[in-house]
XYZ file of C-alpha atoms in Angstrom:
735
model
C 0.000 0.000 0.000
C 1.286 3.464 -0.895
C 1.740 5.646 2.158
C 0.421 9.204 1.820
C 2.582 12.125 2.944
C 1.712 13.376 6.412
C 0.847 16.842 5.125
C -1.581 15.403 2.600
C -3.146 13.201 5.263
C -3.727 16.236 7.474
C -5.196 18.156 4.532
C -7.585 15.318 3.728
C -8.608 14.960 7.360
C -9.212 18.700 7.533
C -11.316 18.593 4.353
C -13.394 15.662 5.595
C -13.867 17.323 8.976
C -14.963 20.555 7.298
C -17.540 18.671 5.258
C -18.758 16.816 8.341
C -19.112 20.096 10.218
C -20.972 21.600 7.268
C -23.396 18.673 7.116
C -24.332 19.158 10.781
C -25.477 22.735 10.137
C -29.269 22.761 9.629
C -30.306 22.887 5.992
C -32.396 26.021 6.596
C -29.403 27.944 7.914
C -27.141 26.769 5.111
C -29.732 27.825 2.548
C -30.051 31.250 4.172
C -26.265 31.697 4.265
C -25.896 30.745 0.581
C -28.786 32.965 -0.448
C -27.178 35.962 1.285
C -24.065 35.521 -0.888
C -25.895 35.198 -4.194
C -26.585 37.825 -6.790
C -30.038 38.246 -8.292
C -28.894 36.525 -11.486
C -27.507 33.580 -9.511
C -30.757 33.161 -7.621
C -32.614 33.160 -10.909
C -30.493 30.264 -12.219
C -32.064 27.966 -9.636
C -35.594 28.700 -10.832
C -35.585 27.348 -14.387
C -34.006 24.726 -16.567
C -34.104 23.351 -20.094
C -34.421 19.891 -21.592
C -30.793 18.951 -22.171
C -31.392 17.173 -25.483
C -32.921 20.364 -26.893
C -29.776 22.349 -26.104
C -26.927 22.268 -28.633
C -24.107 20.037 -27.295
C -21.654 22.921 -27.450
C -23.890 24.992 -25.175
C -24.500 22.329 -22.536
C -22.440 22.237 -19.348
C -19.350 20.125 -19.987
C -19.416 16.571 -18.671
C -23.108 16.653 -17.833
C -25.171 13.494 -18.290
C -28.067 14.035 -20.676
C -31.449 13.282 -19.147
C -34.800 14.955 -18.568
C -33.252 18.348 -17.912
C -30.873 20.392 -15.795
C -30.791 23.488 -13.610
C -27.565 25.466 -13.425
C -25.864 25.879 -10.057
C -23.554 28.530 -8.608
C -20.075 27.074 -8.729
C -18.349 29.828 -6.748
C -20.582 29.083 -3.748
C -20.481 25.313 -4.050
C -24.124 25.176 -5.164
C -24.277 22.214 -7.556
C -26.075 21.909 -10.851
C -29.223 19.815 -10.656
C -29.188 17.045 -13.263
C -32.584 15.381 -13.647
C -33.755 11.986 -14.848
C -37.082 10.219 -15.110
C -38.651 8.135 -13.495
C -40.306 5.729 -11.048
C -39.408 2.473 -12.830
C -35.676 3.039 -13.241
C -33.291 5.507 -14.842
C -35.279 6.384 -17.918
C -32.993 6.594 -20.917
C -35.547 7.902 -23.374
C -33.055 10.522 -24.524
C -30.255 7.994 -25.091
C -32.085 4.803 -26.162
C -30.673 4.965 -29.660
C -27.177 5.305 -28.221
C -27.444 2.005 -26.395
C -27.753 3.337 -22.851
C -29.419 0.836 -20.506
C -30.523 0.637 -16.882
C -32.160 -1.876 -14.560
C -35.895 -1.833 -15.217
C -38.166 -2.273 -12.230
C -41.608 -3.783 -12.720
C -44.440 -1.300 -13.178
C -45.791 0.765 -10.320
C -48.963 -1.303 -10.431
C -46.847 -4.408 -9.849
C -45.119 -2.764 -6.890
C -48.487 -1.794 -5.447
C -49.651 -5.411 -5.838
C -46.833 -6.476 -3.507
C -48.317 -4.400 -0.639
C -44.736 -4.249 0.670
C -43.259 -0.875 1.802
C -39.827 -2.461 2.422
C -39.752 -3.746 -1.145
C -40.707 -0.269 -2.373
C -37.797 1.204 -0.432
C -35.347 -1.415 -1.734
C -36.390 -0.770 -5.308
C -36.099 2.970 -4.776
C -32.626 2.620 -3.263
C -31.548 0.537 -6.260
C -32.745 2.909 -8.980
C -31.467 5.879 -6.979
C -28.018 4.293 -6.834
C -28.040 3.843 -10.603
C -29.166 7.427 -11.098
C -26.249 8.766 -9.060
C -23.767 6.399 -10.734
C -24.885 7.676 -14.136
C -24.546 11.326 -13.129
C -27.988 12.421 -11.901
C -28.860 14.032 -8.570
C -32.597 14.573 -9.141
C -34.919 11.673 -9.913
C -38.462 12.359 -11.043
C -39.977 9.384 -9.224
C -42.937 9.180 -6.889
C -46.038 8.910 -9.081
C -48.991 8.612 -6.705
C -52.026 9.762 -8.678
C -54.891 7.480 -7.698
C -56.418 5.113 -10.238
C -59.828 6.654 -10.725
C -60.347 5.170 -14.191
C -58.802 1.839 -15.279
C -58.463 3.143 -18.844
C -56.012 5.923 -17.917
C -52.730 5.585 -19.783
C -50.308 6.250 -16.921
C -51.911 4.007 -14.327
C -49.101 1.499 -14.861
C -46.713 4.029 -13.276
C -48.899 4.601 -10.234
C -49.696 2.733 -7.036
C -53.341 1.806 -7.127
C -56.669 3.257 -6.066
C -56.389 3.530 -2.278
C -54.776 6.619 -0.678
C -53.338 4.746 2.301
C -51.737 1.966 0.255
C -50.435 4.363 -2.403
C -49.152 6.909 0.104
C -47.271 4.388 2.230
C -45.663 2.707 -0.782
C -44.635 5.922 -2.504
C -43.154 7.157 0.761
C -41.006 4.029 0.935
C -39.899 4.415 -2.657
C -38.958 8.076 -2.212
C -37.006 7.369 0.972
C -35.091 4.647 -0.842
C -34.190 6.889 -3.767
C -33.081 9.735 -1.508
C -30.843 7.439 0.550
C -28.365 8.014 -2.305
C -27.999 11.738 -1.549
C -30.215 12.816 -4.410
C -33.532 14.652 -4.571
C -36.693 12.720 -5.390
C -40.051 14.163 -6.343
C -43.611 13.206 -5.614
C -45.946 13.717 -8.577
C -48.199 14.713 -10.352
C -49.775 17.153 -7.912
C -52.750 16.897 -8.172
C -55.801 15.113 -9.612
C -53.942 14.258 -12.821
C -55.926 11.025 -13.135
C -56.141 10.694 -16.918
C -54.197 11.622 -20.045
C -57.065 12.726 -22.275
C -57.050 16.512 -22.293
C -54.406 16.598 -19.582
C -53.213 20.062 -20.669
C -56.657 21.684 -20.700
C -59.064 19.638 -18.561
C -60.328 21.046 -15.275
C -61.216 18.700 -12.419
C -64.252 19.959 -10.530
C -64.246 18.503 -7.031
C -65.056 19.812 -3.558
C -62.278 20.241 -1.013
C -63.384 17.463 1.338
C -63.400 14.889 -1.457
C -59.912 15.941 -2.573
C -58.555 15.812 0.981
C -59.997 12.355 1.626
C -58.624 10.776 -1.553
C -55.908 12.070 -3.898
C -54.507 14.713 -1.564
C -54.363 12.220 1.293
C -52.157 9.931 -0.806
C -49.774 12.843 -1.401
C -49.864 13.869 2.252
C -48.987 10.396 3.514
C -46.264 10.024 0.873
C -44.696 13.346 1.849
C -44.804 12.497 5.549
C -43.114 9.144 5.017
C -40.710 9.942 2.197
C -39.855 13.629 2.731
C -39.289 14.277 -0.989
C -37.060 17.204 -1.855
C -39.505 18.345 -4.517
C -43.154 18.187 -5.482
C -43.980 18.184 -9.201
C -47.184 19.978 -10.100
C -49.265 18.591 -12.952
C -50.608 19.730 -16.320
C -54.312 19.841 -15.560
C -56.486 22.449 -13.951
C -58.445 22.110 -10.709
C -61.476 24.327 -10.354
C -60.419 26.143 -13.509
C -56.914 27.015 -12.238
C -53.749 25.303 -13.469
C -52.212 23.283 -10.662
C -48.799 24.909 -11.182
C -50.284 28.292 -10.285
C -52.864 27.120 -7.758
C -52.547 29.014 -4.427
C -54.851 26.631 -2.605
C -52.904 23.501 -3.598
C -49.369 24.928 -3.500
C -49.591 27.344 -0.590
C -52.619 26.617 1.580
C -52.531 22.814 1.534
C -48.940 21.892 0.755
C -47.091 24.470 2.815
C -49.507 25.869 5.385
C -51.346 22.692 6.345
C -48.735 20.026 5.624
C -45.675 22.087 6.522
C -43.799 21.068 3.372
C -40.321 22.671 3.172
C -39.073 21.464 -0.218
C -39.562 23.147 -3.577
C -42.227 22.797 -6.244
C -41.101 22.116 -9.797
C -43.409 22.139 -12.783
C -44.038 19.198 -15.018
C -42.349 19.665 -18.369
C -44.469 22.199 -20.254
C -46.919 22.938 -17.417
C -46.135 26.614 -16.733
C -48.512 29.290 -18.011
C -47.427 32.502 -16.306
C -44.667 34.304 -14.455
C -47.140 35.049 -11.654
C -47.183 31.321 -10.856
C -44.243 32.061 -8.548
C -46.622 34.036 -6.315
C -48.916 31.007 -6.025
C -46.115 28.725 -4.878
C -44.304 27.406 -7.964
C -40.522 27.588 -7.513
C -39.033 26.157 -10.672
C -39.924 26.009 -14.373
C -38.877 22.643 -15.810
C -38.265 21.906 -19.484
C -38.770 25.546 -20.310
C -38.583 24.998 -24.091
C -41.908 23.143 -23.963
C -43.659 26.147 -22.451
C -42.655 28.332 -25.347
C -41.829 31.203 -22.974
C -39.091 31.654 -20.402
C -41.516 32.545 -17.618
C -39.035 32.017 -14.775
C -36.015 33.695 -16.339
C -36.329 36.491 -18.927
C -39.982 37.242 -18.197
C -39.406 37.013 -14.451
C -36.675 39.654 -14.678
C -39.102 41.895 -16.525
C -41.843 41.240 -13.952
C -39.519 42.219 -11.096
C -38.438 45.361 -12.912
C -42.059 46.328 -13.498
C -43.006 45.554 -9.887
C -45.606 42.854 -10.590
C -43.406 40.277 -8.835
C -41.447 41.322 -5.726
C -37.796 40.357 -5.328
C -38.742 38.520 -2.147
C -40.608 35.958 -4.268
C -37.359 35.084 -6.043
C -35.595 34.779 -2.686
C -38.325 32.495 -1.337
C -38.199 30.151 -4.333
C -34.398 30.042 -4.454
C -34.233 29.393 -0.706
C -36.507 26.362 -1.079
C -34.360 24.903 -3.858
C -31.191 25.469 -1.819
C -32.695 23.921 1.280
C -33.567 20.742 -0.618
C -29.990 20.507 -1.896
C -28.593 20.695 1.638
C -31.274 18.596 3.332
C -30.797 15.680 0.935
C -27.027 15.665 0.594
C -26.863 16.911 -2.986
C -24.528 19.802 -2.171
C -22.170 17.645 -0.097
C -21.817 14.710 -2.490
C -20.690 15.929 -5.922
C -21.661 13.885 -8.942
C -19.077 11.636 -10.541
C -20.711 10.251 -13.700
C -19.592 6.930 -15.096
C -19.434 4.940 -11.864
C -19.663 1.157 -12.148
C -23.036 -0.506 -11.530
C -23.600 -4.062 -10.301
C -26.357 -4.863 -12.775
C -26.609 -8.504 -11.641
C -27.309 -7.517 -8.049
C -29.783 -4.890 -9.185
C -31.546 -7.363 -11.471
C -32.061 -9.628 -8.456
C -33.915 -6.783 -6.708
C -36.046 -6.217 -9.804
C -36.810 -9.940 -10.014
C -37.896 -10.121 -6.387
C -40.149 -7.121 -6.946
C -41.711 -8.799 -9.992
C -42.243 -12.059 -8.108
C -43.921 -10.295 -5.185
C -46.228 -8.324 -7.477
C -47.652 -11.237 -9.481
C -51.286 -11.915 -8.542
C -52.868 -15.347 -8.902
C -56.467 -14.591 -9.881
C -57.769 -18.049 -10.734
C -56.533 -21.581 -10.076
C -59.222 -24.161 -10.754
C -58.467 -27.691 -9.527
C -55.007 -26.479 -8.460
C -53.787 -26.272 -12.027
C -50.812 -24.320 -10.737
C -48.049 -24.775 -9.849
C -47.162 -26.781 -12.939
C -46.880 -30.474 -12.170
C -43.706 -32.354 -13.030
C -45.854 -34.768 -15.035
C -46.695 -32.100 -17.613
C -44.509 -32.905 -20.598
C -45.976 -31.130 -23.634
C -46.616 -27.426 -23.205
C -47.507 -24.932 -25.889
C -46.747 -21.282 -25.115
C -48.758 -18.821 -27.188
C -48.642 -15.098 -27.845
C -47.480 -12.006 -26.015
C -44.052 -11.982 -27.680
C -43.060 -14.394 -24.918
C -40.116 -15.519 -27.022
C -38.670 -11.992 -26.963
C -39.164 -10.549 -23.486
C -41.785 -8.820 -21.372
C -43.609 -5.614 -22.366
C -43.329 -2.265 -20.658
C -45.271 0.953 -20.636
C -44.395 3.885 -22.851
C -43.516 7.495 -22.208
C -41.174 9.394 -19.948
C -40.944 6.514 -17.458
C -39.796 3.985 -20.051
C -36.512 2.231 -19.332
C -34.351 0.443 -21.870
C -33.422 -2.559 -19.698
C -30.023 -4.184 -19.526
C -29.875 -6.186 -22.730
C -31.800 -3.466 -24.558
C -35.301 -3.146 -25.962
C -36.300 -5.592 -28.658
C -38.907 -5.542 -31.416
C -39.455 -1.816 -30.886
C -42.336 -0.053 -32.646
C -44.063 3.285 -32.202
C -46.430 3.448 -29.282
C -48.789 5.690 -31.213
C -49.113 6.632 -34.870
C -50.471 10.105 -34.143
C -51.195 12.473 -31.301
C -48.966 13.767 -28.477
C -47.455 10.333 -27.746
C -46.317 9.646 -31.297
C -42.984 11.363 -30.832
C -41.762 9.644 -27.698
C -43.844 6.605 -26.688
C -42.287 3.333 -27.786
C -43.644 -0.197 -27.607
C -40.941 -2.717 -26.958
C -39.947 -5.850 -25.065
C -36.963 -6.526 -22.879
C -35.597 -8.384 -19.908
C -35.734 -12.139 -19.646
C -38.034 -13.880 -22.122
C -40.740 -15.986 -20.421
C -40.243 -18.783 -22.969
C -36.539 -19.132 -22.191
C -37.211 -18.934 -18.458
C -39.853 -21.661 -18.611
C -37.542 -23.944 -20.563
C -34.834 -23.382 -17.957
C -37.223 -24.193 -15.101
C -38.678 -27.253 -16.899
C -35.725 -28.811 -18.762
C -37.496 -32.146 -19.272
C -40.648 -30.673 -20.830
C -41.260 -30.230 -24.542
C -42.178 -26.540 -24.764
C -43.279 -25.199 -28.145
C -43.985 -21.547 -29.013
C -46.489 -19.967 -31.405
C -47.006 -16.225 -31.785
C -50.795 -16.641 -31.809
C -51.417 -14.680 -34.990
C -52.960 -17.778 -36.592
C -55.805 -18.598 -34.210
C -56.627 -21.936 -35.833
C -52.997 -23.058 -35.664
C -52.783 -22.020 -32.001
C -55.959 -23.928 -31.137
C -54.677 -26.967 -32.990
C -51.352 -26.899 -31.151
C -53.154 -26.487 -27.830
C -55.355 -29.493 -28.549
C -52.272 -31.669 -29.080
C -50.500 -30.474 -25.904
C -50.885 -31.407 -22.260
C -51.559 -27.776 -21.472
C -51.434 -24.284 -23.015
C -50.016 -21.078 -21.546
C -51.204 -17.905 -23.262
C -49.398 -14.615 -22.726
C -51.827 -11.750 -23.246
C -50.701 -8.142 -23.253
C -52.104 -4.646 -23.447
C -49.918 -1.641 -24.146
C -50.265 1.521 -22.076
C -48.390 4.793 -22.380
C -48.191 8.367 -21.215
C -50.356 10.783 -23.238
C -52.740 7.988 -24.381
C -55.771 6.685 -22.537
C -57.174 3.313 -23.537
C -60.511 3.229 -25.377
C -61.931 0.296 -23.410
C -61.079 -2.556 -21.047
C -60.636 -5.321 -23.601
C -57.276 -6.876 -24.384
C -57.749 -5.968 -28.027
C -55.735 -7.124 -31.035
C -57.828 -10.294 -31.278
C -56.461 -11.707 -28.033
C -59.819 -12.381 -26.387
C -60.817 -14.479 -29.406
C -57.463 -16.271 -29.315
C -57.849 -17.201 -25.651
C -61.389 -18.407 -26.199
C -60.321 -20.649 -29.091
C -57.333 -22.119 -27.256
C -59.340 -22.738 -24.075
C -62.021 -24.476 -26.151
C -59.345 -26.764 -27.588
C -57.645 -27.508 -24.257
C -59.355 -27.271 -20.884
C -55.959 -26.942 -19.209
C -55.220 -23.397 -20.314
C -53.342 -20.818 -18.239
C -53.495 -17.106 -19.073
C -50.676 -14.757 -18.054
C -51.775 -11.129 -18.258
C -49.079 -8.541 -18.973
C -50.963 -5.273 -18.703
C -50.703 -1.854 -17.108
C -54.372 -1.767 -16.187
C -57.286 -4.023 -15.288
C -58.938 -5.778 -18.222
C -62.231 -7.573 -18.710
C -62.132 -11.327 -19.301
C -65.032 -12.726 -21.342
C -63.190 -16.082 -21.367
C -62.606 -16.196 -17.616
C -64.647 -19.319 -16.801
C -63.171 -21.291 -19.704
C -59.550 -21.150 -18.510
C -58.053 -23.023 -15.580
C -55.717 -20.395 -14.190
C -55.019 -16.663 -14.548
C -51.941 -14.739 -13.438
C -51.738 -10.954 -13.487
C -48.032 -10.298 -14.077
C -48.331 -6.592 -15.053
C -45.174 -5.216 -16.737
C -42.436 -7.360 -15.240
C -39.270 -5.324 -15.733
C -35.702 -6.607 -15.968
C -36.368 -10.221 -15.035
C -40.096 -10.377 -15.534
C -39.894 -13.581 -17.564
C -37.912 -15.336 -14.848
C -40.370 -14.155 -12.185
C -43.342 -15.499 -14.162
C -41.647 -18.863 -14.707
C -40.785 -19.215 -11.017
C -44.387 -18.511 -9.993
C -45.837 -20.865 -12.629
C -43.568 -23.685 -11.481
C -44.005 -23.073 -7.755
C -40.449 -21.973 -7.030
C -42.168 -18.843 -5.736
C -45.537 -18.928 -4.007
C -47.630 -16.019 -5.367
C -48.440 -13.401 -2.731
C -49.548 -10.404 -4.779
C -52.947 -8.844 -4.133
C -54.756 -6.446 -6.446
C -54.152 -2.729 -5.779
C -57.056 -1.890 -8.095
C -60.539 -3.209 -8.720
C -61.038 -5.210 -11.913
C -64.511 -4.173 -13.103
C -66.749 -6.567 -15.004
C -67.523 -3.866 -17.594
C -67.139 -0.147 -18.259
C -70.788 0.265 -17.254
C -69.720 -0.344 -13.642
C -67.371 2.649 -13.676
C -68.366 6.034 -12.227
C -67.782 7.478 -15.704
C -68.660 4.812 -18.296
C -67.585 7.312 -20.957
C -64.041 8.530 -20.317
C -64.236 12.282 -19.632
C -63.154 14.273 -22.662
C -63.011 11.294 -25.008
C -65.926 12.791 -26.914
C -64.835 16.426 -26.584
C -64.548 18.382 -29.844
C -61.178 19.401 -31.220
C -59.898 22.795 -30.150
C -60.396 25.575 -32.689
C -57.642 27.961 -33.747
C -58.608 30.644 -31.222
C -58.735 28.169 -28.337
C -55.377 26.698 -29.285
C -53.888 30.173 -29.225
C -55.315 30.944 -25.767
C -54.117 27.674 -24.261
C -50.867 27.431 -26.187
C -51.925 24.237 -27.940
C -50.698 22.911 -31.255
C -53.494 20.341 -31.322
C -55.845 18.590 -28.953
C -59.334 18.781 -27.543
C -61.272 21.833 -26.535
C -61.007 22.502 -22.771
C -63.537 20.532 -20.748
C -64.455 19.797 -17.153
C -64.016 16.447 -15.418
C -66.551 15.418 -12.796
C -65.931 12.315 -10.709
C -69.242 10.991 -9.343
C -67.352 8.805 -6.868
C -65.765 11.891 -5.224
C -63.630 10.480 -2.372
C -65.019 6.957 -2.794
C -62.415 5.838 -5.328
C -62.275 2.281 -6.625
C -63.497 -0.353 -4.178
C -65.266 2.308 -2.137
C -67.430 3.132 -5.168
C -68.267 -0.543 -5.694
C -69.151 -0.878 -2.014
C -71.279 2.262 -2.110
C -73.172 1.014 -5.147
C -73.374 -2.610 -4.022
C -71.851 -3.688 -7.350
C -69.885 -6.909 -7.777
C -66.669 -6.478 -9.788
C -64.863 -9.118 -11.795
C -62.109 -9.189 -9.156
C -62.196 -6.970 -6.054
C -59.462 -4.716 -4.722
C -57.135 -6.693 -2.453
C -57.860 -10.035 -4.104
C -55.124 -12.622 -4.570
C -54.750 -16.397 -4.278
C -51.887 -18.532 -2.975
C -50.586 -22.075 -3.358
C -51.151 -22.490 0.375
C -54.023 -21.486 2.692
C -54.324 -19.169 5.671
C -56.567 -19.025 8.715
C -57.527 -15.886 10.682
C -58.677 -16.063 14.302
C -58.654 -14.339 17.674
C -59.921 -10.921 16.590
C -59.526 -8.256 19.289
C -60.717 -4.747 18.519
C -60.001 -1.879 20.912
C -61.696 1.494 20.613
C -61.688 4.720 22.543
C -59.371 7.460 21.334
C -57.962 5.287 18.564
C -58.708 2.021 16.795
C -56.430 -0.954 17.353
C -57.053 -4.287 15.638
C -55.294 -7.520 16.636
C -55.691 -11.020 15.240
C -53.651 -14.112 14.449
C -52.751 -15.433 11.004
C -51.842 -19.114 10.576
C -50.485 -20.845 7.486
C -52.875 -23.806 7.414
C -51.538 -25.240 4.148
C -48.540 -27.303 3.100
C -46.340 -24.606 1.486
C -44.496 -21.619 2.849
C -46.086 -18.383 1.704
C -46.886 -14.753 2.425
C -50.391 -13.484 3.054
C -51.908 -9.994 2.936
C -54.729 -9.779 5.490
C -56.510 -6.435 5.129
C -58.506 -4.445 7.665
C -61.489 -2.366 6.569
C -63.897 -0.216 8.557
C -67.421 0.880 7.730
C -69.300 3.735 9.355
C -73.080 4.076 9.071
C -73.958 5.543 5.694
C -70.330 5.478 4.491
C -68.401 3.270 2.085
C -65.810 0.960 3.599
C -62.220 2.124 3.897
C -58.927 0.306 4.162
C -57.204 1.214 7.445
C -54.211 -1.135 7.311
C -52.761 -4.499 6.400
C -49.889 -6.842 7.119
C -47.779 -9.208 5.048
C -46.620 -12.110 7.232
C -44.437 -14.735 5.525
C -45.214 -18.029 7.237
C -44.011 -21.616 7.110
C -46.650 -24.388 7.139
C -48.311 -24.435 10.557
C -46.675 -21.179 11.663
C -48.782 -18.434 13.294
C -48.195 -14.739 13.846
C -50.147 -12.039 15.618
C -50.898 -8.941 13.580
C -51.530 -5.510 15.104
C -52.846 -2.536 13.124
C -53.452 0.922 14.583
C -55.622 3.119 12.369
C -54.587 6.536 11.093
C -57.442 8.851 12.181
C -57.566 10.377 8.698
C -58.804 7.154 7.118
C -61.541 6.942 9.738
C -62.714 10.544 9.763
C -64.130 12.982 7.214
C -62.580 16.302 6.302
C -64.705 19.292 7.266
C -63.907 22.093 4.804
C -65.701 24.659 6.954
C -63.667 24.008 10.112
C -60.589 22.820 8.187
C -60.276 19.747 10.414
C -60.594 15.970 10.256
C -63.731 15.115 12.208
C -65.781 12.095 13.207
C -68.559 11.907 15.772
C -68.262 9.355 18.535
C -69.986 6.132 17.606
C -69.744 2.538 16.471
C -67.733 1.182 13.540
C -67.843 -2.182 11.831
C -64.386 -3.740 11.493
C -63.557 -6.461 8.970
C -60.434 -8.581 8.612
C -60.595 -9.634 4.976
C -58.842 -11.362 2.128
C -60.099 -8.590 -0.188
C -62.408 -5.587 -0.088
C -65.317 -7.959 -0.795
C -64.383 -10.970 1.342
C -64.495 -10.452 5.117
C -63.362 -13.335 7.312
C -63.502 -11.874 10.830
C -65.865 -9.072 11.867
C -66.342 -6.958 14.936
C -67.934 -3.763 16.188
C -66.139 -1.089 18.188
C -67.014 2.291 19.662
C -64.645 5.196 19.025
C -64.419 8.591 20.679
C -64.873 11.758 18.658
C -62.049 12.592 16.254
C -61.099 16.249 15.814
C -57.623 16.997 14.468
C -55.749 19.450 12.291
C -55.072 18.664 8.634
């Protein structure tokens, strides 16, 4: 080992000690000290940034990694440049896909939500955050937590289901994991950005109480648990006001009521005025998409004219600085090009995929596959290539690259960037590796008669069915489309031992459901999705996923059978000019009849039976619940025992719901015990008062009168096993 000179050792020790001392100074004080040293122009640098790929290479900062965008720092004061990358499913390399850049692809957000596992969410976040830093990014645009209000919405695959408690807890875990790498994470898209149709012009009309009890509650819980450095405001309007210039959302709720101390960045192309800074927006992102430099050139003019005070610039810059110091960005300079252990990261992605797979049907214990099955025909879904993924800004080119890539849309706003491709491990190869003695044949399924004939000659058939989803495109219906329903029906008619593996970003209807023996919902499986599917099919992994969304039986069961805006007329020339549109629909309002009763709550309120309820999921073993003890008073505590009463080790997800008189049921908690055969474990859940109470907009408090509640310990929102009644004291608390 080379011995360092004593003087150099002392210098290094002094440098390290100085950094350690600096890190112990509160982030607020450090931000204030830096702000005091900055010029007006330097403060302004922190408030806007371009899309890097739209800046000529010669004009970009040298050595910067190209991603979603960047915000210049102040080098003389040690304030670093912010280098941003999408998104929740891995380091999105949309800008560099053609150059061969790859990253570890996590399964979809819907898959993560189906795991019901906050620790898994944190592990996945830590992994993608580590890759982001290694590649040269210190801001990651993760944290999508918009609730699934409509199963046709194009970005649902990125999000975490329909329940605010489940989504909020999981996104908080993911954000905390990402930020453990000394980078800033976001939570997005704030707020009520629940569909893609008309996302730039639509206005959501909803009362305050309904917002607080649903979408805003998911954000609030996520912020409390994850402490994201930034909140990203969305494209849409709420009550006629764009969310990125919405004083109620950005100032009253986010900062006054929730005490949020980070900064608010816009979504790319979501800024409409310089005055947005007065409402609570701190940073204009992807400024080229807005067409105007609202937070730079126009902001200077606004300050000079007196319409925006200089203190507003100080406030916004201070928030950005504080996030840099609070999350270690300023103290851990980027060093792009660091090595990445892709094998270790793929193992995390595989575990996430395995935990998110939901067994929906398993007649006569068709699964796991028996060793006696010798002739298997695998059909459709490009299972010989890889697993599908969603399109848009969250898309990741996995290690090994994307294969069989086509456009995700032939026209419209998604045509330029949404891609449809396959990657990761191919399910066909993985199945052959798990079943080396079986004769496994593959057909692409395009010839329905040939597929049915092959199925009739096999011991069993496994059909991979897919449905593409992407940012900027909502789906027209709930069918699989592309002739896949007809294919499944024909194959199941030819062979009663047919298994369907769904690879979708959303719920789908299943007109063939009773004709097939088994159904797996595998979502978009990520880096090792094929391996995860094969291990669940063969029983190497016992499925433990439970649905984070309701699978409706038809669109008629939805609060809005017709997707809002899907029948809106095209915007005329004058309207396009007012709203800054090149194309698109005329502005329209969105009304959600379900209000705060999203998803399973709506089905409960209406007494409607879905195809598969929220929380549903089967296992290769069985579980028994007993010994329910419910304690009331000032809070609600639920205790019970879970026993693995089957012959296989497995994890269960017992769920606790409460119902108040005249109200829809609400999830108040869950557990995920992993138990060996015969093993028992006591579960304790203490309810968050906010999922019990209602928000009173007049008093601005969460309130509930003293009274009795029905408590259910269930295997899904529709399947109670243990029930009890408890009396609770009055709830009255601040937001």
